[in-house]
XYZ file of C-alpha atoms in Angstrom:
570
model
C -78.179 -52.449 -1.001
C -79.417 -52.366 -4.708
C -80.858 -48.943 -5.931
C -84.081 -48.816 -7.875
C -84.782 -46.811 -10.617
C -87.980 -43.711 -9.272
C -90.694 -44.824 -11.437
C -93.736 -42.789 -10.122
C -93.540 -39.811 -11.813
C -96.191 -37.240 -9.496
C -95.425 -34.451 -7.543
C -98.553 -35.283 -5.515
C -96.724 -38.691 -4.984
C -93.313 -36.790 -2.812
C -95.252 -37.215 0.947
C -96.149 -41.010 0.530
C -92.574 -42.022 -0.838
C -90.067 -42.899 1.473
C -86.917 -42.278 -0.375
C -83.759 -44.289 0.903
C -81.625 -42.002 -1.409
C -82.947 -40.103 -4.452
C -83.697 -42.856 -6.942
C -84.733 -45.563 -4.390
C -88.380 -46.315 -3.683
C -89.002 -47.683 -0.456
C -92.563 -50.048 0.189
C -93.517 -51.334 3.430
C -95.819 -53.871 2.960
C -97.519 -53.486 6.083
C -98.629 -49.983 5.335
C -101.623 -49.231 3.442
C -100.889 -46.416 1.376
C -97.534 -45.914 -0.088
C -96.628 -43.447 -2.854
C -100.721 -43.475 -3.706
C -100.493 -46.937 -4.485
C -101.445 -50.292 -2.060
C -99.701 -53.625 -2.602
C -100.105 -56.978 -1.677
C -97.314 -58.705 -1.301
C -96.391 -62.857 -1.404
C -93.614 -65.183 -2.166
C -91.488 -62.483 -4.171
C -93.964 -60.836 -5.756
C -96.169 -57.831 -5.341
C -99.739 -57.461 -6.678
C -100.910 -53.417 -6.780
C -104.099 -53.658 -5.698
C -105.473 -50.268 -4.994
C -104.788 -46.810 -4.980
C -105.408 -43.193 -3.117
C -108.372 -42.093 -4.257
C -106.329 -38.536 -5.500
C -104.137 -39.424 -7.414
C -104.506 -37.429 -11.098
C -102.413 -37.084 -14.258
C -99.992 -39.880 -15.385
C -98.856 -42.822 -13.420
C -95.873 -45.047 -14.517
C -96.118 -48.365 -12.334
C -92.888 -49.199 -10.703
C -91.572 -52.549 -11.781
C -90.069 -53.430 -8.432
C -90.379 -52.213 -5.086
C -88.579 -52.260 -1.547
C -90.122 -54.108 1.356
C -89.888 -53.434 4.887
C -87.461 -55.621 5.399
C -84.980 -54.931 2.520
C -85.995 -57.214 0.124
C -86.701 -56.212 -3.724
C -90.139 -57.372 -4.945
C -91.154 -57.623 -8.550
C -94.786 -55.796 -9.398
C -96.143 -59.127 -11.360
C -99.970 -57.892 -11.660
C -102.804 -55.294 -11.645
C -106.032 -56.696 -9.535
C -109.239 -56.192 -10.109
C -110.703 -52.281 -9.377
C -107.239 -51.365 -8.157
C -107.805 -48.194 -10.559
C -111.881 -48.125 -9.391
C -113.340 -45.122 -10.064
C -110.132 -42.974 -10.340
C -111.837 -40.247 -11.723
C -108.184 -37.779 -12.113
C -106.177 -40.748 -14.064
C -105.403 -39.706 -17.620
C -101.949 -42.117 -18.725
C -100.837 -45.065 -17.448
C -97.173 -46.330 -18.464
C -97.637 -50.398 -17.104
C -93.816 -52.217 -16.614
C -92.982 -55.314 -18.835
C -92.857 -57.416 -14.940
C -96.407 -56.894 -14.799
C -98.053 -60.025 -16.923
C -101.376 -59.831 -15.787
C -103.918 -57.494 -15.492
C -106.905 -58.329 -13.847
C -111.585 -58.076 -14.549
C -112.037 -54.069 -14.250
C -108.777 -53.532 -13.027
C -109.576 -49.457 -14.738
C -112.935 -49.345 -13.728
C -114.782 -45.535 -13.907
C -111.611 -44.004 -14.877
C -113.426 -41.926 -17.216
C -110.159 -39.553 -18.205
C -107.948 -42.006 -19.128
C -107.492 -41.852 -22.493
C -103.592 -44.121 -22.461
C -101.839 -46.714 -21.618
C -98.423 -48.640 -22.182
C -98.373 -51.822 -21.896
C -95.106 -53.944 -22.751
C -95.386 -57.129 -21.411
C -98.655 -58.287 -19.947
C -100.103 -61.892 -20.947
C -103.242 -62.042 -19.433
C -106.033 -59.310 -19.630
C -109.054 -60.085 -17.681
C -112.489 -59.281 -18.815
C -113.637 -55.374 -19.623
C -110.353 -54.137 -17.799
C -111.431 -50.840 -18.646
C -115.632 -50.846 -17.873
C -116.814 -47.339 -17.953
C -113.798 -45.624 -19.268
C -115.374 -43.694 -21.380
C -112.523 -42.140 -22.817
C -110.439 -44.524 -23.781
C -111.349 -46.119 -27.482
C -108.012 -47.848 -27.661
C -106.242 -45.151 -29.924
C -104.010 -44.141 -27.612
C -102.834 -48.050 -26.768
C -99.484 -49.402 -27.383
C -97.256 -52.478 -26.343
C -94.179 -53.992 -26.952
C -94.518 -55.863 -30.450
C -92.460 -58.325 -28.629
C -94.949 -59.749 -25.979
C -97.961 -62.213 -25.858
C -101.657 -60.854 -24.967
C -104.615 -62.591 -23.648
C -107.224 -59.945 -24.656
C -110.497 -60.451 -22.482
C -113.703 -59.307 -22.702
C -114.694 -55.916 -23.775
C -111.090 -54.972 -24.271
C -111.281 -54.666 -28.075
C -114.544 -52.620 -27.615
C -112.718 -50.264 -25.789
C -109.995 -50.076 -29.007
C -112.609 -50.440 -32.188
C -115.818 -48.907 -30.783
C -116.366 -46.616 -34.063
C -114.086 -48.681 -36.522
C -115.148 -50.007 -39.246
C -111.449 -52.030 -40.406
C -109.067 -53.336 -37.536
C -106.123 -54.740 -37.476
C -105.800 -56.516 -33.719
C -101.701 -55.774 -32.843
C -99.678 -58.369 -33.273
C -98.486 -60.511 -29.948
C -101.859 -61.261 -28.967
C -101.940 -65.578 -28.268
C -105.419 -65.446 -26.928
C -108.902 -63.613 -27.258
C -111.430 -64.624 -24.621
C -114.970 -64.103 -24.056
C -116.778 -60.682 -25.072
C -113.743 -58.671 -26.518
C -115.896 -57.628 -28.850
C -119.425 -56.250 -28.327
C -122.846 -55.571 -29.794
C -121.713 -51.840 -29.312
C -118.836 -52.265 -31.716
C -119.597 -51.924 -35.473
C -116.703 -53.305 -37.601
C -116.849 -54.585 -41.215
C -113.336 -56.034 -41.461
C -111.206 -57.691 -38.647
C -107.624 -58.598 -39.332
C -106.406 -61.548 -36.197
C -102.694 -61.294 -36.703
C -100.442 -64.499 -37.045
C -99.225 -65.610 -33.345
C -103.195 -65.840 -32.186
C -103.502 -69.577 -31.051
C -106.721 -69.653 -29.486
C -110.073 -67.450 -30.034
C -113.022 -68.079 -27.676
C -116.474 -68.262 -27.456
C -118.478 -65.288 -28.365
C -115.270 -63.107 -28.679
C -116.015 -61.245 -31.685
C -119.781 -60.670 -32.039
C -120.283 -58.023 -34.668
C -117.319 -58.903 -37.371
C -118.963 -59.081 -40.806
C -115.728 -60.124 -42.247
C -112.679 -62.127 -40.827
C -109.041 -63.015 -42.004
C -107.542 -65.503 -39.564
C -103.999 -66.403 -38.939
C -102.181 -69.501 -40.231
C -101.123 -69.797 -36.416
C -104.264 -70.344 -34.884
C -105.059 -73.904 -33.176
C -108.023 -73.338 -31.318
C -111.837 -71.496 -32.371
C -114.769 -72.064 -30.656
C -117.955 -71.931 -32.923
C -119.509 -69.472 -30.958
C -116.479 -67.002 -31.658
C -118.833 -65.201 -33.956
C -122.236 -64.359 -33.934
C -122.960 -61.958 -36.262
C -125.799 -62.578 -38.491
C -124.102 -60.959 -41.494
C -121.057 -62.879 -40.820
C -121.462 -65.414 -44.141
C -118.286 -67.015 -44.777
C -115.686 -68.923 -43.039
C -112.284 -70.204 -43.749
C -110.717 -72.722 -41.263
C -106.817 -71.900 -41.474
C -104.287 -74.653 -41.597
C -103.240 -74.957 -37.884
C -106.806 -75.482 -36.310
C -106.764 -78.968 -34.895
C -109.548 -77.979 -32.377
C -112.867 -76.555 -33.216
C -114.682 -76.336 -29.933
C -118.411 -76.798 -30.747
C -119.347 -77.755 -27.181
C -119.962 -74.487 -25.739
C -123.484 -73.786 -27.782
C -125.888 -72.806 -25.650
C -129.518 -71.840 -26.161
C -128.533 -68.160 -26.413
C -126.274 -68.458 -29.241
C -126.984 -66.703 -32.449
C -125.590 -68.485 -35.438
C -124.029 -66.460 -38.319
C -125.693 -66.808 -41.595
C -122.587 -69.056 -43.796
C -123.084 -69.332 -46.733
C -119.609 -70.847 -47.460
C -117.525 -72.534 -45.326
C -114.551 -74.067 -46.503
C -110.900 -75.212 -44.766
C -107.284 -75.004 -46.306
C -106.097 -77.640 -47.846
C -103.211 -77.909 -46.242
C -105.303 -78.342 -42.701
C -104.441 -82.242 -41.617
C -107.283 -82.496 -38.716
C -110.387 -80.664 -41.013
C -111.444 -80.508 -44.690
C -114.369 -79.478 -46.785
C -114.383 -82.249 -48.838
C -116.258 -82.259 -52.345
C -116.812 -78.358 -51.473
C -119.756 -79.303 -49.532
C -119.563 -76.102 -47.316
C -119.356 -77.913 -44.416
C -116.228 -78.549 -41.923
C -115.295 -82.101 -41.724
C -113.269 -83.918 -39.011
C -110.907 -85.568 -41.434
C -110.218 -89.029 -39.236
C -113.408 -89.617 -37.853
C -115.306 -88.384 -40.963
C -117.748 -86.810 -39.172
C -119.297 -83.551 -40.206
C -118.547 -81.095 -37.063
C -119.675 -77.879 -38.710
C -122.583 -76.566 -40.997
C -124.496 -74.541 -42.719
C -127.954 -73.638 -44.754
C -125.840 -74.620 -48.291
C -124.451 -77.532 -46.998
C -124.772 -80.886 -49.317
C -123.695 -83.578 -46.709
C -121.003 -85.676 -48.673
C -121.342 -89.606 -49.361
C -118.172 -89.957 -47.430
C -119.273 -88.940 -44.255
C -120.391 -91.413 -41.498
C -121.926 -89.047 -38.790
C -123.583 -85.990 -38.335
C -122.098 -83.946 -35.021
C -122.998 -83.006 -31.982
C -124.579 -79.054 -32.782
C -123.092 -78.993 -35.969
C -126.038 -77.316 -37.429
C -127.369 -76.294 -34.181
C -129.708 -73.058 -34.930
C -129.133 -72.993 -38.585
C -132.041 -70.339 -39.991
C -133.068 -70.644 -44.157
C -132.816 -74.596 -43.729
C -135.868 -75.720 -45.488
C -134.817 -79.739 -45.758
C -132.293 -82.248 -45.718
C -131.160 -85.228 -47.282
C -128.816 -87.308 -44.811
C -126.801 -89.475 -47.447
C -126.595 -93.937 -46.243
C -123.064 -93.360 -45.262
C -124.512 -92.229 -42.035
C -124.402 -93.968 -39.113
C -125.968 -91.317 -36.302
C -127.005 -87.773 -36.253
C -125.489 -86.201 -32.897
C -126.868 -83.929 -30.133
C -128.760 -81.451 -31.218
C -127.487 -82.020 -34.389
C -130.524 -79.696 -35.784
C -132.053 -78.431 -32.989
C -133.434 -75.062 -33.488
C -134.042 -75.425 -37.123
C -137.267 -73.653 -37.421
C -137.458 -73.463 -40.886
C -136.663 -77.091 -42.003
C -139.618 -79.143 -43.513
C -138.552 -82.160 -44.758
C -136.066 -84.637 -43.336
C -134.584 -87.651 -45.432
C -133.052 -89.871 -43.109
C -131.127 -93.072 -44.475
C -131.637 -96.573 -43.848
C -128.148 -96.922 -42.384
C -128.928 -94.858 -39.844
C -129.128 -96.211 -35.861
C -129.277 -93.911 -33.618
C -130.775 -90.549 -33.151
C -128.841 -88.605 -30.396
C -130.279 -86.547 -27.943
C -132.012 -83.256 -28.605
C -131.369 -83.990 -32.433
C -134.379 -82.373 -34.564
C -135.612 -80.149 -30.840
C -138.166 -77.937 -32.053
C -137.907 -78.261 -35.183
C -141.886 -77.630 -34.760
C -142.227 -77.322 -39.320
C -141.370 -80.677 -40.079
C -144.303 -82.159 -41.690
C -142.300 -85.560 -43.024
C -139.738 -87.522 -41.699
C -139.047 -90.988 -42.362
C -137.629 -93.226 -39.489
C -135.575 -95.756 -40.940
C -136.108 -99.994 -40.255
C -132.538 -99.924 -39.071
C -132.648 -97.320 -36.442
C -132.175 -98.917 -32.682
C -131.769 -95.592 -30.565
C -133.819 -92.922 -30.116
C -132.237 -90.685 -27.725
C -133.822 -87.851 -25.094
C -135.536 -84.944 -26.414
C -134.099 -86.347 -30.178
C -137.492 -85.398 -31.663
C -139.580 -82.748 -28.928
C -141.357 -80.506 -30.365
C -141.276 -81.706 -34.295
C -144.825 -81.106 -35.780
C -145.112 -84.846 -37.679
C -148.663 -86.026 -37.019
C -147.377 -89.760 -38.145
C -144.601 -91.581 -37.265
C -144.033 -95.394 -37.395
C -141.392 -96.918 -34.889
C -139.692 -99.265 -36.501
C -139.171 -102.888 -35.862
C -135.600 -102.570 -34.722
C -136.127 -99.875 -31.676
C -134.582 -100.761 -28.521
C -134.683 -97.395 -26.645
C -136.461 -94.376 -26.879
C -135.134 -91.433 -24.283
C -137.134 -88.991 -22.111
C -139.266 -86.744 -23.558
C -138.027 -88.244 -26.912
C -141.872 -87.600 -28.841
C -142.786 -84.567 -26.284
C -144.893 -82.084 -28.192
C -144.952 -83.834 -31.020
C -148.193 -83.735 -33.686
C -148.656 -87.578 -33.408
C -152.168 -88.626 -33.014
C -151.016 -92.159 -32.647
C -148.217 -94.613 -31.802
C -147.431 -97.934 -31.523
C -144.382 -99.262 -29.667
C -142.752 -102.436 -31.301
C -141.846 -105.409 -29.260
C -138.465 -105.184 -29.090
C -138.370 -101.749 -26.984
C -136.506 -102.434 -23.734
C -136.455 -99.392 -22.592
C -138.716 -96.063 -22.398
C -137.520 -92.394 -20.455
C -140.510 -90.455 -18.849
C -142.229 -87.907 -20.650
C -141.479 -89.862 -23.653
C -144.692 -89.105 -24.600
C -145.956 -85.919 -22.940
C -147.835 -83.079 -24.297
C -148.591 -84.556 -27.276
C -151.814 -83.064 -27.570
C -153.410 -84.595 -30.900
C -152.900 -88.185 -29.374
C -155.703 -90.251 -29.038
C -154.305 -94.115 -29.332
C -151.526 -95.787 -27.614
C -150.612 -99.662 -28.165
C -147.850 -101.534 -27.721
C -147.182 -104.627 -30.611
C -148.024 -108.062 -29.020
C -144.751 -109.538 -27.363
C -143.255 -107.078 -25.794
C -142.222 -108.329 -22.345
C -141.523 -104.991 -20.687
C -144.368 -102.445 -21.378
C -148.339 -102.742 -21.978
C -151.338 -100.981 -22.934
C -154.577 -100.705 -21.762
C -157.840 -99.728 -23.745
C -155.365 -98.277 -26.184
C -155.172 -95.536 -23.803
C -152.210 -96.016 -21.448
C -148.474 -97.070 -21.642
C -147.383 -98.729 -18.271
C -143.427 -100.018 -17.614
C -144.687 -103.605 -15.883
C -141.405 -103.898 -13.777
C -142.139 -100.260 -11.833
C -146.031 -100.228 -12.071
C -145.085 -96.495 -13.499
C -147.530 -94.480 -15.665
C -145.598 -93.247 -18.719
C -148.804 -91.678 -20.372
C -151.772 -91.778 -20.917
C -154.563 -90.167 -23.308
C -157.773 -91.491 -20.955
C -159.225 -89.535 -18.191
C -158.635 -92.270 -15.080
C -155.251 -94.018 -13.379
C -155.110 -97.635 -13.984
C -155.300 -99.713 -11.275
C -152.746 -101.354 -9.483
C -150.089 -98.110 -10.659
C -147.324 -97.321 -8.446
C -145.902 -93.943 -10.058
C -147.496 -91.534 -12.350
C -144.674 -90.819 -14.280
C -143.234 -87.380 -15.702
C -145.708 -85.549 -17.958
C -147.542 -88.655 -17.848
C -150.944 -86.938 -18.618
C -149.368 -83.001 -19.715
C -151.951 -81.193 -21.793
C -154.974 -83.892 -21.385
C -158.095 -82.095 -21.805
C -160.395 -85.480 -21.158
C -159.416 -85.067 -17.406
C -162.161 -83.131 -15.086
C -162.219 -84.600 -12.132
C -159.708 -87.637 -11.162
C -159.969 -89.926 -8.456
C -155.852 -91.536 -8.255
C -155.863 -95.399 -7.245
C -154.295 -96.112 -3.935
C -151.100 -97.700 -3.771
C -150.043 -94.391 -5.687
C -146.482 -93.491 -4.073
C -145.393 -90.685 -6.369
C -146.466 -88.407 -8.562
C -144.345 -87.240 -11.156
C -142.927 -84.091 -12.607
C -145.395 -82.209 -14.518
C -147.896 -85.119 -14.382
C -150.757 -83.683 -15.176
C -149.358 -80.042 -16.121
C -151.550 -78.060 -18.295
C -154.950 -80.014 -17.852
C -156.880 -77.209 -18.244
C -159.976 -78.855 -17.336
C -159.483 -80.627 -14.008
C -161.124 -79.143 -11.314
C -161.233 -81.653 -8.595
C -158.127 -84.395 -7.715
C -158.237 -86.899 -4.738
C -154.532 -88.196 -3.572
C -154.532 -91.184 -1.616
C -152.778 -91.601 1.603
C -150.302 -93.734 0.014
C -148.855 -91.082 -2.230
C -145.543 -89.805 -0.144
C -144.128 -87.405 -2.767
C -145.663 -84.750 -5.503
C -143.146 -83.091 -7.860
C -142.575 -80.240 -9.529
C -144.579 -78.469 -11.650
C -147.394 -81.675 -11.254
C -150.813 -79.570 -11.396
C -149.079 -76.098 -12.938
C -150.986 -74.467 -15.597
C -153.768 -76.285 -14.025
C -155.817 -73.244 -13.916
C -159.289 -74.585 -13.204
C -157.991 -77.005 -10.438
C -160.107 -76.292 -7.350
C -160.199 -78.924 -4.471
C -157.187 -81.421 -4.298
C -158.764 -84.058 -1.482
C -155.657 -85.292 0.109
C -155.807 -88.248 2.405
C -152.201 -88.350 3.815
C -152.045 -87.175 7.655
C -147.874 -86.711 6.501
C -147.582 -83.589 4.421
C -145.792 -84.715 1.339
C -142.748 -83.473 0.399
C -143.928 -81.148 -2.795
C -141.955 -77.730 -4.483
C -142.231 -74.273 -4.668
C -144.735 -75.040 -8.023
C -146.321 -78.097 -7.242
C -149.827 -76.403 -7.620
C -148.108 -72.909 -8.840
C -150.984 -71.894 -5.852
C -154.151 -73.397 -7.752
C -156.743 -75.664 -5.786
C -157.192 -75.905 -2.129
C -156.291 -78.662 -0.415
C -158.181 -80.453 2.401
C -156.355 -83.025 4.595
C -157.575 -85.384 7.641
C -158.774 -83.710 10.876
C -156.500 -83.048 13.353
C -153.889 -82.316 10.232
C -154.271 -78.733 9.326
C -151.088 -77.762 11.772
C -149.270 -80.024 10.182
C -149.613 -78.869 6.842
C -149.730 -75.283 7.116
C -146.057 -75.702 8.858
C -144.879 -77.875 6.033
C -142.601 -75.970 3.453
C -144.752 -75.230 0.350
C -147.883 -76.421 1.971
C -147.802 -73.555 4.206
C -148.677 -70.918 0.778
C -152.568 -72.614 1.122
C -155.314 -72.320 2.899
C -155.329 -75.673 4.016
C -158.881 -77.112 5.399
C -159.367 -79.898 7.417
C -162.389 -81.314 6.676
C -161.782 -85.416 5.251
């Protein structure tokens, strides 16, 4: 039988080991506790994923171990918490089998100050949470091997840095290896790093990166006094995609991309990064001067930009992209060119200074939420419109609006909120929407509501649509129409002056949010004998409702309803 080499080096370890001779560790993997340390055990390999809550001092890992039934098994990985909380555990010496070490796999250790690692691939995220100890100093590996380095790892090395050079053989750098605890002025990413992910290094000020690297996401760094970035020569994917609404963009003030990069450039030194095939501007900044080359504006490529005061979109370009400049707070003035046909989704999203914008004759898409929130008070749709997308004017400072007769197609809330609006009309020959009084705008093929500035329902409506009346103050007390089957989401959210609403029998569903910040709301008169099928903030628990006779059971056993004081009184 093959020998193995006695790796755990503890006296404390001699009455768990089952010696077969004197260098031979013996693991049954049906036990356990062996030698301090628990296994798991499949196809080959053995995963150590616990320990005896004594063990103290240093620990070298065994590479391989010896099962019950003879067999040699190779220690591949460290799970997560197998370490938890041991409190005694000052070194660990990890063999070049293991490639993986898992989320917290060191949690608590507070003593342990370091570790060997020689050939691990894959750290999870904050393997060492609440190690308070360890601040990387005392970290080595085999120059040799590949890392993944997860999050909070490199907090643990850099805490009170303020240059670092990451070691060479890291491939990958996920999520939150660097945190908002960490302050570090200069960070070297050695060549061999392929990939860097989102939110990875938070704090840097100033970053070299590698020749070798393929892969950034743009949310890789968030530091506000980050202002300069250099896109090396390998990146053929800049992941912009992961932006969320929590991101905080770095300040750039220059961006710029080798010139021997095939996939990006900066043409014109335009401080922008440029998808080279496409032509289609993927990343920006407050300095950017869009070049005459370029034929779209991407998706979040200035997504949060702060010290953007206005913008001049050259005629090259065909489409700004989603939420191309959402978040802009500071821009002004927009210059959009008469090339231009579509306006993507969530493009200018409260972007609430605007004050002028010019919406081209050529432009045939406006797309959902492309301008909510944007503080024009005038806007004319143009001639060529075919769509405009939910919520697409929401919020806006319009006071009125005219939709042209080619629009085909209209998204709810297209129109809500818009508090300063006080005339609606749609241009004679339009063969899908109408207007009545100048007050309403009504879809004819679905009898649905899509807003309305007047204080009544127009007859012979089937839905109230989304947001359809959100922030009308005319409203006091509203009698809806029967034949009234739904009631859309946030329908009349925010009328601050309704007090009294009667629902017909007809009406079978309420949404969400339909009478919430309705705060004066007191009687909703409901005629159904069916509870409708409403949500947990319908009313947000203003109003009382009264129902038919005989129906107050009912109701107060209906999900939602059953929050009321339901009288049955009609």
């Amino acid at each position: 039988m093959r020998k193995l080499s006695l790796f755990i080096i503890l006296p404390l370890f001699a009455s768990y080991v089952n010696a077969m001779s004197q260098d031979t560790v013996v693991f049954d993997i049906f036990s356990q506790n062996i030698g301090g340390l628990r296994y798991l055990v499949h196809e080959g390999c053995a995963s150590l994923v616990g320990t005896d809550s004594t063990l103290s001092g240093s620990i070298t890992i065994p590479s391989e171990i010896l099962s019950k039934d003879g067999q040699i098994v190779t220690v591949t990985s460290i799970e997560s918490r197998a370490f938890n909380h041991l409190n005694g555990l000052v070194k660990v010496v990890v063999p070049t089998t293991v490639s993986r070490i898992e989320n917290e796999a060191f949690n608590g250790c507070v003593n342990l100050d370091s570790i060997i690692v020689e050939g691990v691939v894959s750290m999870g995220n904050n393997p060492f949470h609440n190690c308070d100890k360890f601040n990387g100093n005392n970290y080595s590996r085999s120059m040799r091997s590949e890392v993944i380095i997860g999050g909070n790892f490199l907090k643990r090395m850099i805490l009170f840095q303020k240059v670092y050079h990451i070691p060479s053989g890291v491939h990958t750098i996920f999520s939150n290896a660097l945190t908002d605890e960490c302050s570090i002025d200069t960070l070297y990413v050695p060549d061999g790093v392929r990939e860097i992910r989102g939110k990875s290094l938070r704090v840097v000020r100033k970053v070299f990166l590698p020749e070798s690297l393929e892969t950034l996401y743009a949310t890789a760094f968030t530091s506000p006094t980050l202002t300069s970035l250099e896109l090396p020569s390998g990146v053929n994917n800049l992941v912009i995609q992961d932006l969320d609404r929590s991101y905080v963009r770095p300040e750039f003030k220059r961006m710029s991309v080798s010139v021997e990069n095939p996939y990006y450039d900066s043409r014109n030194n335009c401080n922008a990064i440029i998808d080279t095939k496409t032509n289609t501007l993927v990343l920006g900044c407050s300095t950017t001067v869009i070049p005459g080359t370029v034929t779209s504006i991407g998706d979040m490529s200035f997504y949060n930009c702060r010290n953007m005061v206005s913008i001049n979109i050259p005629e090259s370009v065909r489409s700004v992209g989603c939420y191309a400049y959402s978040g802009c707070r500071e821009l002004q003035n927009v210059s959009l060119p008469q090339s231009l046909d579509s306006i993507k989704s969530g493009a200018f999203e409260g972007c609430w200074n605007i004050t002028t914008m010019n919406i081209p004759e050529s432009l045939v898409s406006l797309g959902d939420n492309a301008l909510n929130g944007v503080g024009i008070s005038r806007i004319t749709l143009p001639s060529n419109l075919r769509e405009i997308g939910r919520y697409a004017l929401s919020g806006t400072g319009v006071e009125r609006i005219e939709i042209p007769s080619g629009v085909i197609k209209i998204g709810q809330g297209a129109l809500s909120g818009c508090r300063q609006l006080k005339s609606i009309d749609v241009e004679k020959g339009n063969r899908c929407y109408k207007s009545q009084k100048h007050e309403s705008l009504v879809e004819i093929s679905t009898k649905t509501l899509i807003a309305s500035v007047g204080n009544r329902v127009p007859s012979k409506i089937e839905v109230i649509g989304d947001g359809a009346f959100m922030f009308n103050s005319n409203i006091t007390d509203l009698e809806v129409p029967a034949g009234v089957l739904r009631i859309g989401e946030g329908a009349f959210q925010g009328c601050g002056n309704l007090r009294n609403i009667s629902i017909p029998a007809s009406t079978t569903q309420i949404c969400d949010l339909a009478f919430a910040l309705c705060r004066n709301l007191t009687n909703v008169v409901n005629y159904s004998k069916t509870p409708q099928k409403i949500c947990p903030d319908t009313f947000a628990e203003y109003g009382t409702p009264h129902v038919p006779t005989g129906c107050r059971q009912a109701y107060q056993s209906a999900e939602y309803w059953n929050r009321f004081n339901i009288v049955d009184d009609l």
